[in-house]
Amino acid sequence: GSTSDLFATAVVIVYDPGKGSLRWTNAGHPPPILASASEGARLLDVVHGSLLGLHADTPFGDSQIDFPQGGLLVLYTDGLIERRGSDIQDSLASLATTVSHLTLTRDVQALCDRVLASAFTGHNRQDDLCLLLARRSINTSGADQGRVPPGSS
């Protein structure tokens, strides 16, 4: 147990450009969404542990998934999905549907604007929100942009 009254949620994601994969762990945070042109949008809804500060001595697991070229990763705080009188699962499903209908070839700022425009705002919003989108670039050489070729210094 914990004697602290301070708890937080967190999700940590590591991108491996060599493998083209994401490894993540989730401590009670709203699930990230991974979207691709071929598979649509899916919630990365595996929870690996309790809230931070709740059981400090319990280790967290993790999961791994491919991050396809041109794919989009959507991270957000609960302010984007929590609404008075609405079920959180319905809000998550609605967000996933919005992401699945995005045209992933748009620039990331335009994608952010579309996601924010789909969220209820004004008096329905109970909390501040943060939204982060990351898109894996498409490179015709098959390697991620910015990757240093072997033997380079």
Short mmCIF file of C-alpha atoms in Angstrom, two decimals:
data_model
loop_
_atom_site.label_atom_id
_atom_site.label_comp_id
_atom_site.label_asym_id
_atom_site.label_seq_id
_atom_site.Cartn_x
_atom_site.Cartn_y
_atom_site.Cartn_z
CA GLY A 1 0.00 0.00 0.00
CA SER A 2 0.91 3.66 -0.06
CA THR A 3 0.67 6.39 2.53
CA SER A 4 0.96 9.12 -0.09
CA ASP A 5 -2.06 11.02 -1.36
CA LEU A 6 -0.22 11.87 -4.59
CA PHE A 7 -1.02 9.67 -7.56
CA ALA A 8 -0.43 10.12 -11.27
CA THR A 9 -0.99 8.25 -14.50
CA ALA A 10 1.74 7.85 -17.09
CA VAL A 11 2.50 6.18 -20.36
CA VAL A 12 6.07 5.75 -21.55
CA ILE A 13 6.80 4.86 -25.16
CA VAL A 14 10.15 4.09 -26.77
CA TYR A 15 10.47 4.06 -30.55
CA ASP A 16 13.15 1.82 -32.06
CA PRO A 17 13.88 3.12 -35.59
CA GLY A 18 16.02 0.08 -36.40
CA LYS A 19 13.15 -2.33 -35.79
CA GLY A 20 10.36 0.10 -36.63
CA SER A 21 8.67 -0.76 -33.35
CA LEU A 22 7.14 0.86 -30.30
CA ARG A 23 7.62 -0.51 -26.79
CA TRP A 24 5.33 0.94 -24.13
CA THR A 25 4.26 0.68 -20.55
CA ASN A 26 1.07 2.17 -19.14
CA ALA A 27 0.38 3.12 -15.54
CA GLY A 28 -3.34 3.84 -15.63
CA HIS A 29 -3.13 6.48 -18.36
CA PRO A 30 -5.68 6.77 -21.19
CA PRO A 31 -4.54 4.35 -23.91
CA PRO A 32 -2.48 5.61 -26.84
CA ILE A 33 -3.95 5.13 -30.31
CA LEU A 34 -1.95 3.76 -33.21
CA ALA A 35 -3.31 4.39 -36.70
CA SER A 36 -2.13 3.22 -40.10
CA ALA A 37 -3.60 3.36 -43.58
CA SER A 38 -3.78 -0.44 -43.75
CA GLU A 39 -5.15 -1.23 -40.29
CA GLY A 40 -7.13 1.83 -39.26
CA ALA A 41 -6.95 2.93 -35.63
CA ARG A 42 -6.47 0.71 -32.60
CA LEU A 43 -6.29 1.44 -28.90
CA LEU A 44 -3.08 0.28 -27.24
CA ASP A 45 -5.19 -0.55 -24.22
CA VAL A 46 -2.97 -2.96 -22.30
CA VAL A 47 -2.55 -1.65 -18.74
CA HIS A 48 0.79 -2.67 -17.28
CA GLY A 49 0.39 -1.45 -13.72
CA SER A 50 -1.43 0.73 -11.25
CA LEU A 51 -1.25 4.49 -10.90
CA LEU A 52 2.17 5.89 -10.06
CA GLY A 53 2.46 6.30 -6.30
CA LEU A 54 -0.08 3.61 -5.51
CA HIS A 55 2.13 0.50 -5.35
CA ALA A 56 5.69 1.79 -5.66
CA ASP A 57 7.24 -1.64 -5.13
CA THR A 58 5.30 -3.39 -7.92
CA PRO A 59 7.22 -3.69 -11.23
CA PHE A 60 5.61 -2.68 -14.51
CA GLY A 61 5.44 -4.88 -17.60
CA ASP A 62 5.54 -3.62 -21.16
CA SER A 63 4.29 -4.42 -24.64
CA GLN A 64 5.70 -4.04 -28.14
CA ILE A 65 4.08 -3.39 -31.50
CA ASP A 66 5.17 -2.52 -35.04
CA PHE A 67 5.00 1.17 -35.94
CA PRO A 68 4.32 1.07 -39.69
CA GLN A 69 5.78 3.67 -42.04
CA GLY A 70 3.29 6.50 -42.36
CA GLY A 71 1.64 5.38 -39.12
CA LEU A 72 0.36 7.86 -36.54
CA LEU A 73 0.70 7.61 -32.77
CA VAL A 74 -1.83 9.62 -30.73
CA LEU A 75 -1.13 10.43 -27.07
CA TYR A 76 -3.46 12.57 -24.97
CA THR A 77 -4.59 13.36 -21.45
CA ASP A 78 -7.98 12.49 -20.01
CA GLY A 79 -9.21 16.03 -20.63
CA LEU A 80 -9.73 15.04 -24.27
CA ILE A 81 -12.11 12.18 -23.48
CA GLU A 82 -13.78 12.95 -20.13
CA ARG A 83 -17.17 14.62 -20.43
CA ARG A 84 -19.94 15.17 -17.93
CA GLY A 85 -22.64 12.56 -18.33
CA SER A 86 -20.70 10.49 -20.87
CA ASP A 87 -19.27 7.02 -20.47
CA ILE A 88 -15.48 7.00 -20.80
CA GLN A 89 -15.56 3.92 -23.03
CA ASP A 90 -17.93 5.68 -25.43
CA SER A 91 -15.58 8.67 -25.52
CA LEU A 92 -12.60 6.41 -26.23
CA ALA A 93 -14.49 4.67 -29.03
CA SER A 94 -15.45 8.05 -30.50
CA LEU A 95 -11.83 9.24 -30.42
CA ALA A 96 -10.62 6.03 -32.06
CA THR A 97 -13.27 6.46 -34.77
CA THR A 98 -12.14 10.05 -35.37
CA VAL A 99 -8.51 8.93 -35.69
CA SER A 100 -9.46 6.07 -38.01
CA HIS A 101 -11.04 8.57 -40.42
CA LEU A 102 -8.03 10.89 -40.56
CA THR A 103 -6.15 11.25 -43.81
CA LEU A 104 -2.70 10.31 -42.56
CA THR A 105 -0.91 12.07 -45.41
CA ARG A 106 -1.85 15.45 -43.95
CA ASP A 107 0.70 17.39 -41.96
CA VAL A 108 0.74 16.64 -38.24
CA GLN A 109 -0.56 20.09 -37.23
CA ALA A 110 -3.63 19.61 -39.44
CA LEU A 111 -4.17 16.18 -37.89
CA CYS A 112 -3.99 17.71 -34.39
CA ASP A 113 -6.53 20.34 -35.40
CA ARG A 114 -8.92 17.65 -36.66
CA VAL A 115 -8.66 15.64 -33.43
CA LEU A 116 -9.19 18.73 -31.27
CA ALA A 117 -12.14 19.88 -33.39
CA SER A 118 -13.81 16.50 -32.84
CA ALA A 119 -13.59 16.81 -29.04
CA PHE A 120 -16.35 18.44 -27.05
CA THR A 121 -15.25 21.86 -25.84
CA GLY A 122 -16.57 24.69 -23.72
CA HIS A 123 -18.82 23.80 -20.79
CA ASN A 124 -18.61 20.07 -21.49
CA ARG A 125 -14.89 19.99 -20.85
CA GLN A 126 -13.96 19.33 -17.21
CA ASP A 127 -10.18 19.31 -17.41
CA ASP A 128 -7.30 20.76 -19.37
CA LEU A 129 -6.00 18.62 -22.17
CA CYS A 130 -2.78 17.80 -23.91
CA LEU A 131 -2.49 16.14 -27.31
CA LEU A 132 0.67 14.77 -28.91
CA LEU A 133 0.80 13.21 -32.36
CA ALA A 134 3.84 11.49 -33.84
CA ARG A 135 3.98 10.14 -37.35
CA ARG A 136 6.58 7.69 -38.62
CA SER A 137 7.99 9.11 -41.82
CA ILE A 138 7.84 7.30 -45.10
CA ASN A 139 11.23 7.05 -46.75
CA THR A 140 11.62 5.51 -50.17
CA SER A 141 14.95 3.98 -49.18
CA GLY A 142 13.16 1.90 -46.55
CA ALA A 143 15.05 3.50 -43.67
CA ASP A 144 13.75 6.12 -41.28
CA GLN A 145 14.84 9.68 -41.98
CA GLY A 146 17.61 10.82 -39.69
CA ARG A 147 19.04 7.35 -39.25
CA VAL A 148 22.82 7.25 -39.63
CA PRO A 149 23.97 4.60 -42.12
CA PRO A 150 26.38 1.96 -40.79
CA GLY A 151 29.99 3.06 -41.02
CA SER A 152 29.17 6.78 -40.91
CA SER A 153 30.61 9.01 -38.25
#
